[in-house]
PDB file of C-alpha atoms in Angstrom:
ATOM      1  CA  MET R   1     -30.958   2.926  37.352  1.00 53.00           C
ATOM      2  CA  ARG R   2     -29.405   1.018  34.473  1.00 50.00           C
ATOM      3  CA  HIS R   3     -31.924   2.465  32.010  1.00 52.00           C
ATOM      4  CA  VAL R   4     -31.003   5.982  33.119  1.00 46.00           C
ATOM      5  CA  PHE R   5     -27.322   5.269  32.433  1.00 46.00           C
ATOM      6  CA  ILE R   6     -28.051   3.855  28.976  1.00 52.00           C
ATOM      7  CA  ALA R   7     -30.289   6.821  28.123  1.00 51.00           C
ATOM      8  CA  ALA R   8     -27.637   9.275  29.323  1.00 51.00           C
ATOM      9  CA  PHE R   9     -24.934   7.506  27.293  1.00 51.00           C
ATOM     10  CA  ALA R  10     -27.121   7.517  24.161  1.00 51.00           C
ATOM     11  CA  ALA R  11     -27.840  11.231  24.631  1.00 51.00           C
ATOM     12  CA  MET R  12     -24.118  11.941  25.004  1.00 53.00           C
ATOM     13  CA  LEU R  13     -23.352  10.163  21.731  1.00 49.00           C
ATOM     14  CA  TRP R  14     -26.188  11.964  19.995  1.00 53.00           C
ATOM     15  CA  MET R  15     -24.929  15.351  21.184  1.00 53.00           C
ATOM     16  CA  ASN R  16     -21.225  14.552  20.716  1.00 53.00           C
ATOM     17  CA  PRO R  17     -20.583  12.287  17.697  1.00 51.00           C
ATOM     18  CA  ALA R  18     -16.830  12.594  18.296  1.00 48.00           C
ATOM     19  CA  ALA R  19     -17.276  10.419  21.387  1.00 46.00           C
ATOM     20  CA  ALA R  20     -18.576   7.627  19.158  1.00 47.00           C
ATOM     21  CA  VAL R  21     -15.571   7.980  16.867  1.00 47.00           C
ATOM     22  CA  ALA R  22     -13.273   7.593  19.871  1.00 49.00           C
ATOM     23  CA  GLN R  23     -14.670   4.088  20.318  1.00 56.00           C
ATOM     24  CA  GLN R  24     -13.246   2.888  16.982  1.00 70.00           C
ATOM     25  CA  GLU R  25     -11.471  -0.445  16.941  1.00 93.00           C
ATOM     26  CA  THR R  26      -8.821   0.556  14.407  1.00 95.00           C
ATOM     27  CA  ALA R  27      -5.378   2.135  14.261  1.00 97.00           C
ATOM     28  CA  THR R  28      -3.803   4.959  12.265  1.00 97.00           C
ATOM     29  CA  ILE R  29      -0.382   5.343  10.649  1.00 97.00           C
ATOM     30  CA  ILE R  30       1.112   8.783  10.057  1.00 98.00           C
ATOM     31  CA  GLY R  31       4.542   9.881   8.876  1.00 98.00           C
ATOM     32  CA  SER R  32       6.564  11.497   6.147  1.00 98.00           C
ATOM     33  CA  VAL R  33       8.427  10.460   3.018  1.00 98.00           C
ATOM     34  CA  LEU R  34      11.728  12.228   2.359  1.00 97.00           C
ATOM     35  CA  ASP R  35      14.674  11.855  -0.021  1.00 96.00           C
ATOM     36  CA  ALA R  36      18.375  11.687   0.924  1.00 92.00           C
ATOM     37  CA  GLN R  37      18.585  15.506   1.108  1.00 95.00           C
ATOM     38  CA  ARG R  38      15.597  15.552   3.542  1.00 95.00           C
ATOM     39  CA  SER R  39      13.302  17.060   0.880  1.00 97.00           C
ATOM     40  CA  ALA R  40       9.623  16.079   0.798  1.00 97.00           C
ATOM     41  CA  LEU R  41       8.538  13.459  -1.724  1.00 97.00           C
ATOM     42  CA  PRO R  42       4.915  14.122  -2.702  1.00 98.00           C
ATOM     43  CA  GLY R  43       2.942  11.435  -4.505  1.00 98.00           C
ATOM     44  CA  ALA R  44       4.595   8.431  -2.841  1.00 98.00           C
ATOM     45  CA  THR R  45       2.274   5.467  -2.336  1.00 98.00           C
ATOM     46  CA  ILE R  46       2.346   4.057   1.179  1.00 98.00           C
ATOM     47  CA  SER R  47       0.857   0.594   1.702  1.00 98.00           C
ATOM     48  CA  ALA R  48       0.043  -1.142   4.972  1.00 98.00           C
ATOM     49  CA  ARG R  49      -0.281  -4.924   4.433  1.00 98.00           C
ATOM     50  CA  ASN R  50      -1.407  -7.222   7.226  1.00 97.00           C
ATOM     51  CA  THR R  51       1.111 -10.086   7.166  1.00 97.00           C
ATOM     52  CA  GLU R  52      -1.423 -12.558   8.614  1.00 96.00           C
ATOM     53  CA  THR R  53      -4.552 -11.791   6.563  1.00 96.00           C
ATOM     54  CA  GLY R  54      -3.238 -10.015   3.450  1.00 97.00           C
ATOM     55  CA  PHE R  55      -5.487  -6.994   4.122  1.00 97.00           C
ATOM     56  CA  VAL R  56      -4.046  -3.863   2.446  1.00 98.00           C
ATOM     57  CA  ARG R  57      -4.800  -0.186   2.959  1.00 98.00           C
ATOM     58  CA  THR R  58      -2.952   2.525   1.012  1.00 98.00           C
ATOM     59  CA  GLY R  59      -2.380   6.255   1.122  1.00 98.00           C
ATOM     60  CA  VAL R  60      -0.426   8.898  -0.812  1.00 98.00           C
ATOM     61  CA  SER R  61       1.991  11.508   0.533  1.00 98.00           C
ATOM     62  CA  ASP R  62       0.961  15.160   0.163  1.00 98.00           C
ATOM     63  CA  GLN R  63       3.008  18.162  -1.062  1.00 98.00           C
ATOM     64  CA  GLU R  64       4.966  18.210   2.217  1.00 97.00           C
ATOM     65  CA  GLY R  65       5.663  14.478   1.992  1.00 97.00           C
ATOM     66  CA  ARG R  66       3.253  13.704   4.841  1.00 98.00           C
ATOM     67  CA  TYR R  67       0.782  10.849   4.813  1.00 98.00           C
ATOM     68  CA  ARG R  68      -1.994   9.471   7.009  1.00 98.00           C
ATOM     69  CA  ILE R  69      -3.670   6.083   6.694  1.00 98.00           C
ATOM     70  CA  ALA R  70      -6.639   5.674   9.045  1.00 96.00           C
ATOM     71  CA  ALA R  71      -9.086   2.896   9.940  1.00 96.00           C
ATOM     72  CA  ILE R  72      -6.532   0.080   9.840  1.00 97.00           C
ATOM     73  CA  PRO R  73      -7.594  -3.082  11.681  1.00 97.00           C
ATOM     74  CA  PRO R  74      -5.165  -4.097  14.457  1.00 97.00           C
ATOM     75  CA  GLY R  75      -2.526  -6.717  13.670  1.00 97.00           C
ATOM     76  CA  SER R  76       0.990  -7.295  12.381  1.00 97.00           C
ATOM     77  CA  TYR R  77       1.877  -5.187   9.342  1.00 97.00           C
ATOM     78  CA  GLU R  78       4.484  -4.551   6.690  1.00 97.00           C
ATOM     79  CA  ILE R  79       4.502  -0.873   5.698  1.00 97.00           C
ATOM     80  CA  SER R  80       6.074   0.161   2.391  1.00 97.00           C
ATOM     81  CA  ALA R  81       6.620   3.375   0.424  1.00 97.00           C
ATOM     82  CA  GLU R  82       7.037   3.490  -3.350  1.00 96.00           C
ATOM     83  CA  LEU R  83       7.667   6.316  -5.792  1.00 96.00           C
ATOM     84  CA  GLN R  84       8.842   6.127  -9.393  1.00 95.00           C
ATOM     85  CA  GLY R  85      12.574   6.771  -9.609  1.00 94.00           C
ATOM     86  CA  PHE R  86      13.198   5.713  -6.006  1.00 95.00           C
ATOM     87  CA  GLY R  87      13.899   2.351  -4.407  1.00 92.00           C
ATOM     88  CA  ARG R  88      11.053   0.761  -2.453  1.00 94.00           C
ATOM     89  CA  ALA R  89      11.352   1.332   1.311  1.00 95.00           C
ATOM     90  CA  VAL R  90       9.885  -1.293   3.678  1.00 95.00           C
ATOM     91  CA  ARG R  91       9.288  -1.528   7.421  1.00 96.00           C
ATOM     92  CA  ARG R  92       8.467  -5.001   8.704  1.00 95.00           C
ATOM     93  CA  GLY R  93       7.215  -6.259  12.045  1.00 94.00           C
ATOM     94  CA  ILE R  94       4.965  -3.281  12.792  1.00 95.00           C
ATOM     95  CA  THR R  95       2.263  -4.182  15.329  1.00 96.00           C
ATOM     96  CA  LEU R  96      -0.793  -1.925  15.280  1.00 96.00           C
ATOM     97  CA  THR R  97      -3.111  -1.916  18.285  1.00 95.00           C
ATOM     98  CA  VAL R  98      -6.623  -0.551  18.790  1.00 95.00           C
ATOM     99  CA  GLY R  99      -6.629   3.244  19.003  1.00 94.00           C
ATOM    100  CA  ALA R 100      -2.895   3.549  18.285  1.00 94.00           C
ATOM    101  CA  GLU R 101      -1.457   6.267  16.058  1.00 96.00           C
ATOM    102  CA  SER R 102       1.910   4.922  14.893  1.00 96.00           C
ATOM    103  CA  VAL R 103       4.484   7.279  13.373  1.00 97.00           C
ATOM    104  CA  ILE R 104       6.554   5.742  10.569  1.00 96.00           C
ATOM    105  CA  HIS R 105       8.903   7.896   8.491  1.00 97.00           C
ATOM    106  CA  PHE R 106      10.532   6.823   5.234  1.00 97.00           C
ATOM    107  CA  ASP R 107      13.862   8.021   3.830  1.00 95.00           C
ATOM    108  CA  MET R 108      13.981   6.989   0.181  1.00 95.00           C
ATOM    109  CA  THR R 109      17.029   6.698  -2.056  1.00 93.00           C
ATOM    110  CA  VAL R 110      17.220   7.170  -5.794  1.00 92.00           C
ATOM    111  CA  ALA R 111      16.915   3.842  -7.586  1.00 86.00           C
ATOM    112  CA  GLY R 112      19.904   2.684  -9.588  1.00 73.00           C
ATOM    113  CA  VAL R 113      19.574   2.327 -13.311  1.00 57.00           C
ATOM    114  CA  THR R 114      18.783  -1.240 -14.245  1.00 55.00           C
ATOM    115  CA  GLU R 115      19.481  -2.670 -17.633  1.00 53.00           C
ATOM    116  CA  GLN R 116      17.961  -5.823 -19.002  1.00 51.00           C
ATOM    117  CA  VAL R 117      19.171  -7.667 -22.064  1.00 51.00           C
ATOM    118  CA  THR R 118      17.092 -10.527 -23.411  1.00 51.00           C
ATOM    119  CA  VAL R 119      18.739 -13.018 -25.737  1.00 48.00           C
ATOM    120  CA  GLN R 120      16.491 -15.277 -27.743  1.00 53.00           C
ATOM    121  CA  ALA R 121      17.362 -18.167 -30.032  1.00 49.00           C
ATOM    122  CA  ASP R 122      19.816 -17.505 -32.868  1.00 50.00           C
ATOM    123  CA  ALA R 123      18.371 -15.905 -35.968  1.00 48.00           C
ATOM    124  CA  PRO R 124      17.697 -18.362 -38.804  1.00 52.00           C
ATOM    125  CA  VAL R 125      20.436 -18.672 -41.397  1.00 51.00           C
ATOM    126  CA  ILE R 126      19.448 -17.163 -44.744  1.00 54.00           C
ATOM    127  CA  GLU R 127      20.612 -19.135 -47.784  1.00 55.00           C
ATOM    128  CA  THR R 128      22.042 -16.545 -50.200  1.00 55.00           C
ATOM    129  CA  THR R 129      23.234 -18.891 -52.949  1.00 61.00           C
ATOM    130  CA  THR R 130      19.819 -20.244 -54.006  1.00 57.00           C
ATOM    131  CA  SER R 131      16.421 -18.698 -54.599  1.00 60.00           C
ATOM    132  CA  ALA R 132      14.727 -21.051 -52.102  1.00 56.00           C
TER     133      ALA R 132
END
């Protein structure tokens, strides 16, 4: 009887590969990246970093600001979104479980202008009264 069950299960997987995909041991993150006016931000890089192992998986938002990062191993994650000209947005303490599809949206703000001035040692004094 057991052999019949195994054969039937194998035939089901052979005829329906989607059933095998449903057995994945990973999670998925989906969401959107928007600016302060609720406009889509295409080209934003979204990173999911496992805070225990350091594992990182990334994705990029599409023209509508949507993103999808699949096949993420379960665990505790920090999810961030970055785009040039905008401040980095971070979500911490995200727990992903097997088979979960977590929805995480980002609202990004324009980054402030930063200015950096570097002062090095004083310039050497040039002696103007002698030729040396």
